[in-house]
mmCIF file of C-alpha atoms and ligand atoms in Angstrom:
data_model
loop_
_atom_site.group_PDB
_atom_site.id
_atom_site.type_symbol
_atom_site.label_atom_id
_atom_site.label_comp_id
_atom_site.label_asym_id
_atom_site.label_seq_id
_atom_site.Cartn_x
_atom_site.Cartn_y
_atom_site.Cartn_z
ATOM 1 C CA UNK I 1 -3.239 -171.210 27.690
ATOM 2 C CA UNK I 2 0.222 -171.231 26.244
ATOM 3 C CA UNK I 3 0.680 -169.863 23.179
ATOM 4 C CA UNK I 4 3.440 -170.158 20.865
ATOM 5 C CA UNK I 5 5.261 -167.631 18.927
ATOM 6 C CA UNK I 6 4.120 -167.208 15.389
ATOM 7 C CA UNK I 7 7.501 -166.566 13.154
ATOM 8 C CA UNK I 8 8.240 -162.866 12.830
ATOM 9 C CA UNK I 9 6.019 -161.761 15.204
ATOM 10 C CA UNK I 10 5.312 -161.850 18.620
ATOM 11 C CA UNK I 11 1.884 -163.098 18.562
ATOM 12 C CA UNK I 12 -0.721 -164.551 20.719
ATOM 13 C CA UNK I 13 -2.261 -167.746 18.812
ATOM 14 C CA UNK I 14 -5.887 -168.131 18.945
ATOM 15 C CA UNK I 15 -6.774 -171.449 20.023
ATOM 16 C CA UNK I 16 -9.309 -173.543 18.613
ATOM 17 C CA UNK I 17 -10.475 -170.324 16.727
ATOM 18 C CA UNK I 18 -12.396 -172.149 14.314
ATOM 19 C CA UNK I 19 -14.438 -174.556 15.740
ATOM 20 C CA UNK I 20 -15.312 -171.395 18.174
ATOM 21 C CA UNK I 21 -16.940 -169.896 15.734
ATOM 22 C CA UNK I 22 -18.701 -172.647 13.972
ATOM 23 C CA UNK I 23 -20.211 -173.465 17.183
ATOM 24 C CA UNK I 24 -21.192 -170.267 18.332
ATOM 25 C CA UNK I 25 -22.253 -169.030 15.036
ATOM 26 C CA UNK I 26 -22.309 -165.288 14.503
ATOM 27 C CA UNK I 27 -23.216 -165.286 10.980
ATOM 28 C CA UNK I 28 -26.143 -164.946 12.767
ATOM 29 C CA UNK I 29 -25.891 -162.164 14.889
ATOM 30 C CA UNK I 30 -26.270 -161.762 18.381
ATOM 31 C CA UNK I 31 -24.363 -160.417 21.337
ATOM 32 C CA UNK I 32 -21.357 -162.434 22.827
ATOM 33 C CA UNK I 33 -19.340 -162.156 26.066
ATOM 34 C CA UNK I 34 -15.644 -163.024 25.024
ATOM 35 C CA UNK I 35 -15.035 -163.714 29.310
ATOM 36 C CA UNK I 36 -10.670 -163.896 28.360
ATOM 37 C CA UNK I 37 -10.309 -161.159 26.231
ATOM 38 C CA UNK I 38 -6.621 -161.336 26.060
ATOM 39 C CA UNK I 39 -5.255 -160.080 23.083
ATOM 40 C CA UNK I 40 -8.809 -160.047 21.192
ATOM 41 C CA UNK I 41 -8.668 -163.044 18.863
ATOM 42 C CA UNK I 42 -11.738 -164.413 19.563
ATOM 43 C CA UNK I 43 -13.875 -160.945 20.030
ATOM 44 C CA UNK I 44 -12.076 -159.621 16.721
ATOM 45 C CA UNK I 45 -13.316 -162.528 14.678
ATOM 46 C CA UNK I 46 -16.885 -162.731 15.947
ATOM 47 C CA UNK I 47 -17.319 -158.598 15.303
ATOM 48 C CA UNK I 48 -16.245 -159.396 11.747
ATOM 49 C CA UNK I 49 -19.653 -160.773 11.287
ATOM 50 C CA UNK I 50 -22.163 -157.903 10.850
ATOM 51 C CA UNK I 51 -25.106 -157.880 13.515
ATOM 52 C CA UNK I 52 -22.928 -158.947 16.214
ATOM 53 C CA UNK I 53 -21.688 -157.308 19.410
ATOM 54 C CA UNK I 54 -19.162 -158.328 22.160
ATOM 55 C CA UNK I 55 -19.217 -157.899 25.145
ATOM 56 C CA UNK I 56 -15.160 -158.591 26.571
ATOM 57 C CA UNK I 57 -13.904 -158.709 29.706
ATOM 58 C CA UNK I 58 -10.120 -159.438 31.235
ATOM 59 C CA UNK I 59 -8.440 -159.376 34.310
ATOM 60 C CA UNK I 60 -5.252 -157.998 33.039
ATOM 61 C CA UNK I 61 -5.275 -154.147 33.030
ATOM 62 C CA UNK I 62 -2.753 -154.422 30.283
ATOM 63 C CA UNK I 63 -5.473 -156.093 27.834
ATOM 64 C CA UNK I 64 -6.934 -152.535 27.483
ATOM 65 C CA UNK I 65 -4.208 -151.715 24.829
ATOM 66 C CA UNK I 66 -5.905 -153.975 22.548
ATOM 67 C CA UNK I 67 -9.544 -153.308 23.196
ATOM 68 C CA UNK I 68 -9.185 -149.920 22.282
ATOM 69 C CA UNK I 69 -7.881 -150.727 19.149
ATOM 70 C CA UNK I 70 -10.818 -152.542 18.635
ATOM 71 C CA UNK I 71 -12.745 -150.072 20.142
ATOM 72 C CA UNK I 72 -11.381 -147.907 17.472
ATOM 73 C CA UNK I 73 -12.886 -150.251 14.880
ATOM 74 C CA UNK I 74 -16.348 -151.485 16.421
ATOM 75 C CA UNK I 75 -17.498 -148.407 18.297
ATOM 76 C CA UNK I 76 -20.899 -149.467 18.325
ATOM 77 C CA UNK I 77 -20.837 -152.905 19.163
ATOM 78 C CA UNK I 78 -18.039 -153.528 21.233
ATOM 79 C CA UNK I 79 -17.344 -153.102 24.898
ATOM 80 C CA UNK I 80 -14.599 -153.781 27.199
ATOM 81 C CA UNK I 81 -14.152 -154.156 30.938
ATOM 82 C CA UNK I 82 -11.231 -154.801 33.408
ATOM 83 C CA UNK I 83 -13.122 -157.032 35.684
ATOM 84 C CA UNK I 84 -12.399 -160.852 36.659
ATOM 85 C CA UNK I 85 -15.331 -163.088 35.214
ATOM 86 C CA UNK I 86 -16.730 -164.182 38.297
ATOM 87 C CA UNK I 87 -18.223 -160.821 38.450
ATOM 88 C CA UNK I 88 -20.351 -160.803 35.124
ATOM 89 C CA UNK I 89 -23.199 -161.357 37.212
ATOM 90 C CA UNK I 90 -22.280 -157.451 37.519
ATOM 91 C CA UNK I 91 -22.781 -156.943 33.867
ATOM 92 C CA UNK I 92 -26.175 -154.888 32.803
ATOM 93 C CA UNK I 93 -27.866 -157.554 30.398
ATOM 94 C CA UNK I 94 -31.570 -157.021 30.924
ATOM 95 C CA UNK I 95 -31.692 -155.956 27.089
ATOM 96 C CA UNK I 96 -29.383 -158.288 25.478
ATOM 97 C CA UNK I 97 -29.782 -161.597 24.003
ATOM 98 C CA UNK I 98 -26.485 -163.301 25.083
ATOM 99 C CA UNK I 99 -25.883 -165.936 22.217
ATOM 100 C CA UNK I 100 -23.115 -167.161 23.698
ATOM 101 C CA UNK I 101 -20.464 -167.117 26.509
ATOM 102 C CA UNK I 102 -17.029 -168.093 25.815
ATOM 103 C CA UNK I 103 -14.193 -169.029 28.002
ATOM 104 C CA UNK I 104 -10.479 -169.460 27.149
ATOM 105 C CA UNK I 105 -8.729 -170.490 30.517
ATOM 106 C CA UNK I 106 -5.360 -169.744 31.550
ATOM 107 C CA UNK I 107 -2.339 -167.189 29.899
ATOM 108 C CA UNK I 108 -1.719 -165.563 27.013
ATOM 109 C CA UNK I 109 1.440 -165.529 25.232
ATOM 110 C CA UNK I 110 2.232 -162.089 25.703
ATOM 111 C CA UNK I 111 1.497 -162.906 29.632
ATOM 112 C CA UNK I 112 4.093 -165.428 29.742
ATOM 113 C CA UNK I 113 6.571 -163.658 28.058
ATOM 114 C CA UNK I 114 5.933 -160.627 30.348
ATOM 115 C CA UNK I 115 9.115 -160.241 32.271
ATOM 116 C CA UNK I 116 7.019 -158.158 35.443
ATOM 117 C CA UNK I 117 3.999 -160.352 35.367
ATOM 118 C CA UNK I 118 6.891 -163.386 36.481
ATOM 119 C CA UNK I 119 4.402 -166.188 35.376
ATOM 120 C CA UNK I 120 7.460 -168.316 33.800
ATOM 121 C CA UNK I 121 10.168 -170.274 35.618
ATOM 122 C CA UNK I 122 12.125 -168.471 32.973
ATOM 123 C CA UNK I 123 11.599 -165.182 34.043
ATOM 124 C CA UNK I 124 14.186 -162.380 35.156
ATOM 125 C CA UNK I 125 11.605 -160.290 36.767
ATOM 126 C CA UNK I 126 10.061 -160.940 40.318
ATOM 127 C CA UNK I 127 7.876 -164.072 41.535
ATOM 128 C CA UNK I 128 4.971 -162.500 40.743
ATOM 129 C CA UNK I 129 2.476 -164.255 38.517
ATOM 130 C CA UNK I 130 -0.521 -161.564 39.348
ATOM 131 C CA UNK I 131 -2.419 -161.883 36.212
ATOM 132 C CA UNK I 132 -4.878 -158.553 37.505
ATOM 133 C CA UNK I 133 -6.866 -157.383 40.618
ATOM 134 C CA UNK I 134 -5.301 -159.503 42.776
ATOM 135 C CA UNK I 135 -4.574 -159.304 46.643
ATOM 136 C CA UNK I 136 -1.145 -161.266 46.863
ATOM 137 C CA UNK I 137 2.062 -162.513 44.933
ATOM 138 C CA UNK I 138 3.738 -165.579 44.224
ATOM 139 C CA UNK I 139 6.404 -164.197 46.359
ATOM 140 C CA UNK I 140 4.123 -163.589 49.127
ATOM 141 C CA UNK I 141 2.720 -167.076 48.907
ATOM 142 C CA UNK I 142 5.804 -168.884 49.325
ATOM 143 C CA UNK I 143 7.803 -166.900 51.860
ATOM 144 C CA UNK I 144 5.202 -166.538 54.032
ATOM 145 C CA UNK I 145 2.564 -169.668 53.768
ATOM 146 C CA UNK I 146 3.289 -172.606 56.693
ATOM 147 C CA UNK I 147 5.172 -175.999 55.097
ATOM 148 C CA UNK I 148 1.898 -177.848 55.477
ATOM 149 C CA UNK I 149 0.285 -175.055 53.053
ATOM 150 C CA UNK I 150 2.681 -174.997 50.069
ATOM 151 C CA UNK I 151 2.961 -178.970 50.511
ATOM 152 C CA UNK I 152 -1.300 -179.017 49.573
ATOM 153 C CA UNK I 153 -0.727 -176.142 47.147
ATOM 154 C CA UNK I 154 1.739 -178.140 44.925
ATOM 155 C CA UNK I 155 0.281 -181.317 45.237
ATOM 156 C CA UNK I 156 -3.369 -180.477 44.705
ATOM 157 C CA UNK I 157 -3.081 -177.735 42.123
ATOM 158 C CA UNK I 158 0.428 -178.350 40.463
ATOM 159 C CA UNK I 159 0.139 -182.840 41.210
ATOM 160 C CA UNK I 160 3.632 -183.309 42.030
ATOM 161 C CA UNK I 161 4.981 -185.654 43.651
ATOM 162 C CA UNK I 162 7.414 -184.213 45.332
ATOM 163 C CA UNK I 163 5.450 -181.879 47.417
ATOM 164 C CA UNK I 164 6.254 -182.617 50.309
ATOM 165 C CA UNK I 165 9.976 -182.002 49.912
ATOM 166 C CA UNK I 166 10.056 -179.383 47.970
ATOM 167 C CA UNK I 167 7.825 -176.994 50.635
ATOM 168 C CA UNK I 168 10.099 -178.711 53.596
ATOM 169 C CA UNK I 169 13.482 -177.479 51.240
ATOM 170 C CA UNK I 170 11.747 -174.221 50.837
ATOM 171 C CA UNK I 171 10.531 -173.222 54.675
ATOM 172 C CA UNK I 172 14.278 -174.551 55.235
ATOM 173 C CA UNK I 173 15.919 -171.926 52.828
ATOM 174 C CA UNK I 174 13.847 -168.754 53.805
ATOM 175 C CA UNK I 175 15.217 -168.664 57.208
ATOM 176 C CA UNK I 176 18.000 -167.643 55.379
ATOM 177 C CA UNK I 177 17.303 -165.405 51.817
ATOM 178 C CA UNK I 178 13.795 -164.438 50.509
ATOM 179 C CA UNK I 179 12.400 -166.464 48.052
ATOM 180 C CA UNK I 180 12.354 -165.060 44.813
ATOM 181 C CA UNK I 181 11.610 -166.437 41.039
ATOM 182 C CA UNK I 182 15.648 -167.859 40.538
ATOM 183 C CA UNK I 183 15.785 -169.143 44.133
ATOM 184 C CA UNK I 184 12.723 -171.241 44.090
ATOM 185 C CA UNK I 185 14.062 -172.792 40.860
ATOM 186 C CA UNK I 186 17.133 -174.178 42.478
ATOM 187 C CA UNK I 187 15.333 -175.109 45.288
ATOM 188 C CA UNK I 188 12.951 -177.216 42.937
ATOM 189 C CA UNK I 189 15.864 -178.993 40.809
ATOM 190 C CA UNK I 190 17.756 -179.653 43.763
ATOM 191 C CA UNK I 191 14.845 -181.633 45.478
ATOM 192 C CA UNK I 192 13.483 -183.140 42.477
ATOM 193 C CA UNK I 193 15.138 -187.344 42.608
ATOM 194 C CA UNK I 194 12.941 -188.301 39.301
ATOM 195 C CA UNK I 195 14.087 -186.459 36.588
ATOM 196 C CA UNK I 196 11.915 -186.059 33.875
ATOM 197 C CA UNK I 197 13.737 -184.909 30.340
ATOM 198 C CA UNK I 198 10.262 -184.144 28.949
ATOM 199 C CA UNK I 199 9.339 -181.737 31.333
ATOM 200 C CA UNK I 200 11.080 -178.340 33.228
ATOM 201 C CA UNK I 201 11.202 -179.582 36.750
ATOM 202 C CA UNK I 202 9.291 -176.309 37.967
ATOM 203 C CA UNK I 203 6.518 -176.706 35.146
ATOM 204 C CA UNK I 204 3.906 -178.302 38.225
ATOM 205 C CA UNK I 205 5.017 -176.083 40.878
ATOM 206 C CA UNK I 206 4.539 -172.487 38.751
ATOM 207 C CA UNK I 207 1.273 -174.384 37.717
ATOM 208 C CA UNK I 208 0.007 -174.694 40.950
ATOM 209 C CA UNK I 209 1.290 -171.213 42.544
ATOM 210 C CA UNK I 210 -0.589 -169.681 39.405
ATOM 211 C CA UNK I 211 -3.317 -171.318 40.303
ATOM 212 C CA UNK I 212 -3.566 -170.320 43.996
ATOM 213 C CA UNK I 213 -2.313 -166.565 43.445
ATOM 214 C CA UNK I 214 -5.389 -166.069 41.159
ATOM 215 C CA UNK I 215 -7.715 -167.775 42.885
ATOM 216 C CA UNK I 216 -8.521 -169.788 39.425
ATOM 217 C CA UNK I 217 -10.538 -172.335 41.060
ATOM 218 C CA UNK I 218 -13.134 -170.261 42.938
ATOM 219 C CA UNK I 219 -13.138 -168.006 39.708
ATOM 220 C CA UNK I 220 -13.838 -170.858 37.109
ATOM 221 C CA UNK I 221 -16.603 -172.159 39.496
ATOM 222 C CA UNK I 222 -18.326 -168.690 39.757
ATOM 223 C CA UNK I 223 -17.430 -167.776 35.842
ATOM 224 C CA UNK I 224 -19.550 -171.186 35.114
ATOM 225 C CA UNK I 225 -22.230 -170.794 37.199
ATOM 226 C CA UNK I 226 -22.821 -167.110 36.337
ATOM 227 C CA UNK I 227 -22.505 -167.400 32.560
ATOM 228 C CA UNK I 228 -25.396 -169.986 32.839
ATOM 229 C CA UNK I 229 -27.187 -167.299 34.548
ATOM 230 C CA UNK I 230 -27.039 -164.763 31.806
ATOM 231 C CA UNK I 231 -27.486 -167.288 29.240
ATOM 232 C CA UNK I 232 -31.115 -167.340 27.423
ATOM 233 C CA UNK I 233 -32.666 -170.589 25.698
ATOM 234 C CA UNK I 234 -30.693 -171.590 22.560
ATOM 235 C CA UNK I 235 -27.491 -170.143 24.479
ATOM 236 C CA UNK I 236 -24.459 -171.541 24.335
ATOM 237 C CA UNK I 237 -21.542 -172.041 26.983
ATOM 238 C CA UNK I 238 -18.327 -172.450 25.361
ATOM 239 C CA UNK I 239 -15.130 -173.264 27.679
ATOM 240 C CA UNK I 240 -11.455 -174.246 26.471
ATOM 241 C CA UNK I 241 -9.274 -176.057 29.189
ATOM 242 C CA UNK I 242 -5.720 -176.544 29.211
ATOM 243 C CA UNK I 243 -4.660 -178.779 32.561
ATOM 244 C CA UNK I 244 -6.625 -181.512 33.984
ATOM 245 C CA UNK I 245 -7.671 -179.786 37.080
ATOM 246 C CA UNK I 246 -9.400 -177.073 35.291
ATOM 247 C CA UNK I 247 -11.152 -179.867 32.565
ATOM 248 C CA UNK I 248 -12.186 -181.792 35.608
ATOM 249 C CA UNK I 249 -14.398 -179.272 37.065
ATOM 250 C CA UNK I 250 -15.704 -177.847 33.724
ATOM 251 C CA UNK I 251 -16.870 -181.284 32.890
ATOM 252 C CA UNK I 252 -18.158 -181.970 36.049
ATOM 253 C CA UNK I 253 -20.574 -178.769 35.814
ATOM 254 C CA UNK I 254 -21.796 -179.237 32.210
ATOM 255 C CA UNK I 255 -22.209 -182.973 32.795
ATOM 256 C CA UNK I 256 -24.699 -182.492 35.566
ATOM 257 C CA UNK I 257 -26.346 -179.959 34.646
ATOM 258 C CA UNK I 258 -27.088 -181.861 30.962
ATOM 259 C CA UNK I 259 -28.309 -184.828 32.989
ATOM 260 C CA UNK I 260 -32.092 -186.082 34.187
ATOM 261 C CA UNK I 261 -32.361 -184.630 37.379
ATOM 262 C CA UNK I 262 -33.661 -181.600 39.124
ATOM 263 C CA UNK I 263 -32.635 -178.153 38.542
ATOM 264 C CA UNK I 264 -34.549 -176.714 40.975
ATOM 265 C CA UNK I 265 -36.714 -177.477 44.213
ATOM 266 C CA UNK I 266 -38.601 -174.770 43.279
ATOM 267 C CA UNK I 267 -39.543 -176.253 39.352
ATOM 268 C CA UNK I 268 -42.798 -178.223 39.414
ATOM 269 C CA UNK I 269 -42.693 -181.882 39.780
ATOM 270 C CA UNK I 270 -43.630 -182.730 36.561
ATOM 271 C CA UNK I 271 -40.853 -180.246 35.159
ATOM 272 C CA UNK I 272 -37.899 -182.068 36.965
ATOM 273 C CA UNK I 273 -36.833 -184.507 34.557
ATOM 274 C CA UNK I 274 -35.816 -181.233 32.310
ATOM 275 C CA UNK I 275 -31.895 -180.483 32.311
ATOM 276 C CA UNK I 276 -30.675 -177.268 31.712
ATOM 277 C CA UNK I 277 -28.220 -177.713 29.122
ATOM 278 C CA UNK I 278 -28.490 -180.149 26.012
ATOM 279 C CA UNK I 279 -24.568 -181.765 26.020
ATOM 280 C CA UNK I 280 -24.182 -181.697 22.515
ATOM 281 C CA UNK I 281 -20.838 -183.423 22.087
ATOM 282 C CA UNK I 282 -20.075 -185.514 25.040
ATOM 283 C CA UNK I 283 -16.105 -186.112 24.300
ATOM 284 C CA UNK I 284 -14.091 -182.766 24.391
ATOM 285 C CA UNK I 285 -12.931 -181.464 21.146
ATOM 286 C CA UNK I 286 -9.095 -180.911 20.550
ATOM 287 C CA UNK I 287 -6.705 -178.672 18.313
ATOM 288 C CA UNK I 288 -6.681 -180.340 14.774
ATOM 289 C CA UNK I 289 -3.455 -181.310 13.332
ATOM 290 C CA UNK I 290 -2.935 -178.662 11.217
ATOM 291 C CA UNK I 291 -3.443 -176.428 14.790
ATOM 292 C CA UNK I 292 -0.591 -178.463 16.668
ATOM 293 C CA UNK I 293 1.544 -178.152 13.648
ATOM 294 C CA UNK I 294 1.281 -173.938 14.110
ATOM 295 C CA UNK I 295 1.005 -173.754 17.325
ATOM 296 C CA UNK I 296 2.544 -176.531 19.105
ATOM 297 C CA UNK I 297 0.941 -175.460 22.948
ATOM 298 C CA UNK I 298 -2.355 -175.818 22.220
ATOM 299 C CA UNK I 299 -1.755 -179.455 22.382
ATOM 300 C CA UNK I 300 -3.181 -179.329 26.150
ATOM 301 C CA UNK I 301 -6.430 -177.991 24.814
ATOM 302 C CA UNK I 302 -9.775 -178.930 25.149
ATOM 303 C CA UNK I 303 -13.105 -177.948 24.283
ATOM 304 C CA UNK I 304 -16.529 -178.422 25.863
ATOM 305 C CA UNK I 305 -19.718 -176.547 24.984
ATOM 306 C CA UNK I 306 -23.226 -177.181 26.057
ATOM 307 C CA UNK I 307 -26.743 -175.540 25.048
ATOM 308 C CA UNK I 308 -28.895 -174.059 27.288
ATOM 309 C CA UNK I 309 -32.907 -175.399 26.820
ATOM 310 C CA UNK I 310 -34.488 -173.262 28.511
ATOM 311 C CA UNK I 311 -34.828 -169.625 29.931
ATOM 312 C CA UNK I 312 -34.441 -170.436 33.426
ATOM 313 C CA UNK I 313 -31.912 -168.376 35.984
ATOM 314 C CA UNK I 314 -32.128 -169.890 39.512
ATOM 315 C CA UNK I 315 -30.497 -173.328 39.338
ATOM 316 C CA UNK I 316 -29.007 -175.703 41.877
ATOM 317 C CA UNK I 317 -25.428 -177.313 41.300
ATOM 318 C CA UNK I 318 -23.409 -178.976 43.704
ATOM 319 C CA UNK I 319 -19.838 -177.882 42.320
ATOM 320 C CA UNK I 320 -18.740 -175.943 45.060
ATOM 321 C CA UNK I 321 -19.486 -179.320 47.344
ATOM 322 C CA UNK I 322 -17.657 -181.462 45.000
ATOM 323 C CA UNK I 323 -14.458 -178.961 44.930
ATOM 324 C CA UNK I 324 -14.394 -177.918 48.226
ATOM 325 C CA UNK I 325 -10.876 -179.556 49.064
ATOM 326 C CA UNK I 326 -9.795 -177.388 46.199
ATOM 327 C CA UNK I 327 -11.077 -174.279 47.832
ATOM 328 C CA UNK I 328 -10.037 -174.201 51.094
ATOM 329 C CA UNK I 329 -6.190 -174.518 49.680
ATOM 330 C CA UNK I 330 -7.491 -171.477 47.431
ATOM 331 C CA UNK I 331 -8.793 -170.001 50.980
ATOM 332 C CA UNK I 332 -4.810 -170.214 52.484
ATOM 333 C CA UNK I 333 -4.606 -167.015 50.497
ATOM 334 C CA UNK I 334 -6.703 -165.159 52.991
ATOM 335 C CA UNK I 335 -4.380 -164.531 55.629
ATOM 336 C CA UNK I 336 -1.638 -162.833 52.857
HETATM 337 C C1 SAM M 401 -5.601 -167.585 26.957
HETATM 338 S S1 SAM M 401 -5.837 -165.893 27.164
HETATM 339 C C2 SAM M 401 -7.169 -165.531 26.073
HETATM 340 C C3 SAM M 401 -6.760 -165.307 24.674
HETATM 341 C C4 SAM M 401 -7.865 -164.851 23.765
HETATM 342 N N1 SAM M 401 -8.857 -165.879 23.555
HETATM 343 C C5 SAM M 401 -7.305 -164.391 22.439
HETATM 344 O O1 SAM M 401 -7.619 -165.008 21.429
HETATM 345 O O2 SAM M 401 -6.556 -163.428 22.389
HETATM 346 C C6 SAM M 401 -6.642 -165.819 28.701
HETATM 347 C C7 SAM M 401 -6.968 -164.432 29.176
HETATM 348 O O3 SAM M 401 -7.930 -164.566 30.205
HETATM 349 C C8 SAM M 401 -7.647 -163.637 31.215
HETATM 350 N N2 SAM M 401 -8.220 -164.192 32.444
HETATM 351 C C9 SAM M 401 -7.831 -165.311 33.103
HETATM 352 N N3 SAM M 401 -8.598 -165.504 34.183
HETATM 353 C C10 SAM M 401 -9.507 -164.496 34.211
HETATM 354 C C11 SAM M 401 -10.576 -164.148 35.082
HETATM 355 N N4 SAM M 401 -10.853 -164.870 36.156
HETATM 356 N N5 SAM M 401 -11.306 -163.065 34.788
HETATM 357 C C12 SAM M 401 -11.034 -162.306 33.692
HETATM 358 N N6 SAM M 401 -10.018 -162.573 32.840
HETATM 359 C C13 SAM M 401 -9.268 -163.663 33.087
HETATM 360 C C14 SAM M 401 -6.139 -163.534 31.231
HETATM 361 O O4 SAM M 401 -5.734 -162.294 31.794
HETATM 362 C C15 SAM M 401 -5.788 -163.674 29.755
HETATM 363 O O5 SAM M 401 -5.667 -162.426 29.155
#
């Protein structure tokens, strides 16, 4: 997400912190993975509750400032690892009962701000947007990707209309100078013929190289499917969106998975009208007004949670079917 600055500090903004924790309910105990870490908000808040233990992981090497600070604090019943999320399959879990499994997609505030990390259109430092353990740049991406490529990349992941023009205006200006962070923004405002005053006319297109350089839609997909995995009855699966793209597919998993039809070939007849999950709010739930009044970016977020029903690990989805389009743009990245 996007956070805003809190005055006096730089600070990251915890979004949706409290309805977090009334769903997920450690007053009671339990152990948690916190799958963005980031700069701790969530994992610091649930650890304040006695009888719990987190379980964090992030990306971002840099993150590891924070956990050990709260390392420092919750020696016993915290632990932190630099891994991406699609790997907590990896985790050792036998002995824990996870409780719940959060997710909150996208940046952090300090990220953005992060001159080296070159996630903003703003940014004086290189076009990198490498958010951790990552096999290419931005940079990479769009000096080196064919027209057709960076047209798909911006329209699928980023939905502008102006693709097409802006990857043709791009392939036509790196014959000349290497495309860095500045460049591609004057390539972008001098293609762009509808002007919109609400929005930066890079926002989509740093949207959608973000996207592709981290591989976020193969990593949501896996993050999803594995945090169901570790899940145990009574679990619950907590994600917080914050573009459409990313909302589509977490909606699309937790819908069918909460509705009457088989999880499994390999369930019993007679057990296939189960679901896995019990949808227990079907609309998504959204920053309160007090929320957008402190922190004005959270206004693109959007929470879904489901319940798991039952202790079961080997389930079928479809997902990676249903977003394959998105995944072989993702798969461009292979050849970088
Ligand atoms: C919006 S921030 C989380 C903020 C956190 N909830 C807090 O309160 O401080 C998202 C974090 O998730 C991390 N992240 C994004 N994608 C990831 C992935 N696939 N695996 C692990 N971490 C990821 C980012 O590096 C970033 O630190």
């Amino acid at each position: 997400m996007e956070a805003t600055i809190v005055p006096g500090e730089q600070k990251h903004y915890p979004v949706l912190l409290k309805e977090i924790i009334s769903i997920i309910s450690p007053q009671y105990g339990g152990t948690f993975i916190d799958c963005t870490f980031g700069q701790g908000g969530y994992s610091k808040k649930i650890l304040e509750f006695e009888n719990t233990k987190v379980i964090a992981l992030d990306r971002d090497e840099d993150s590891k400032v924070k956990a050990n600070e709260i390392k420092d604090k919750f020696e016993d019943r915290f632990i932190f690892k630099n891994i991406k999320f699609s790997q907590l399959n990896n985790l050792k879990l036998k002995n824990e009962n996870i409780k719940g499994v959060i997710f909150d997609l996208g940046y952090s505030y300090i990220q953005i701000k992060d001159p080296k990390k070159g996630l903003s259109f703003n940014s004086s430092g290189p076009l990198n947007m490498k958010m951790g353990i990552n096999s290419f740049s931005a940079e990479d991406a769009v000096n080196k990707l064919d027209e057709k490529e960076l047209e798909k990349i911006f329209k699928f992941f980023g939905e502008d209309k102006e693709s097409k023009f802006i990857a043709r205006n791009i392939v036509k200006e790196r014959i000349k100078n290497n495309i860095d962070t500045q460049l591609l923004v004057e390539i972008i405002e001098k293609t762009k013929r509808k002007k919109n005053f609400k929005v930066h006319s890079s926002t989509k297109v740093f949207q959608a190289l973000r996207i592709f350089v981290n591989k976020e839609i193969s990593e949501l997909i896996s993050g999803l499917i594995n945090a169901t995995k570790v899940l145990k009855k009574d679990g619950i699966l907590v994600i917080v969106t914050f573009h459409s793209l990313e909302d589509k597919i977490v909606k699309y998993f937790l819908k069918s998975l909460s509705e009457k039809k088989s999880i499994s070939r390999y369930v019993p007849l007679t057990d296939q009208s189960e679901t896995l999950f019990n949808l227990a709010q079907k609309k998504a739930i959204i920053p309160s007004e007090k929320e957008l009044k402190e922190n004005l970016p959270s206004r693109s977020a959007k929470l879904r949670y489901v319940i798991k029903k039952k202790n079961f690990y080997d389930f079928e989805t479809d997902i990676f079917d249903q977003f394959k389009h998105l995944i072989e743009i993702e798969n461009f990245g292979d050849k970088l």
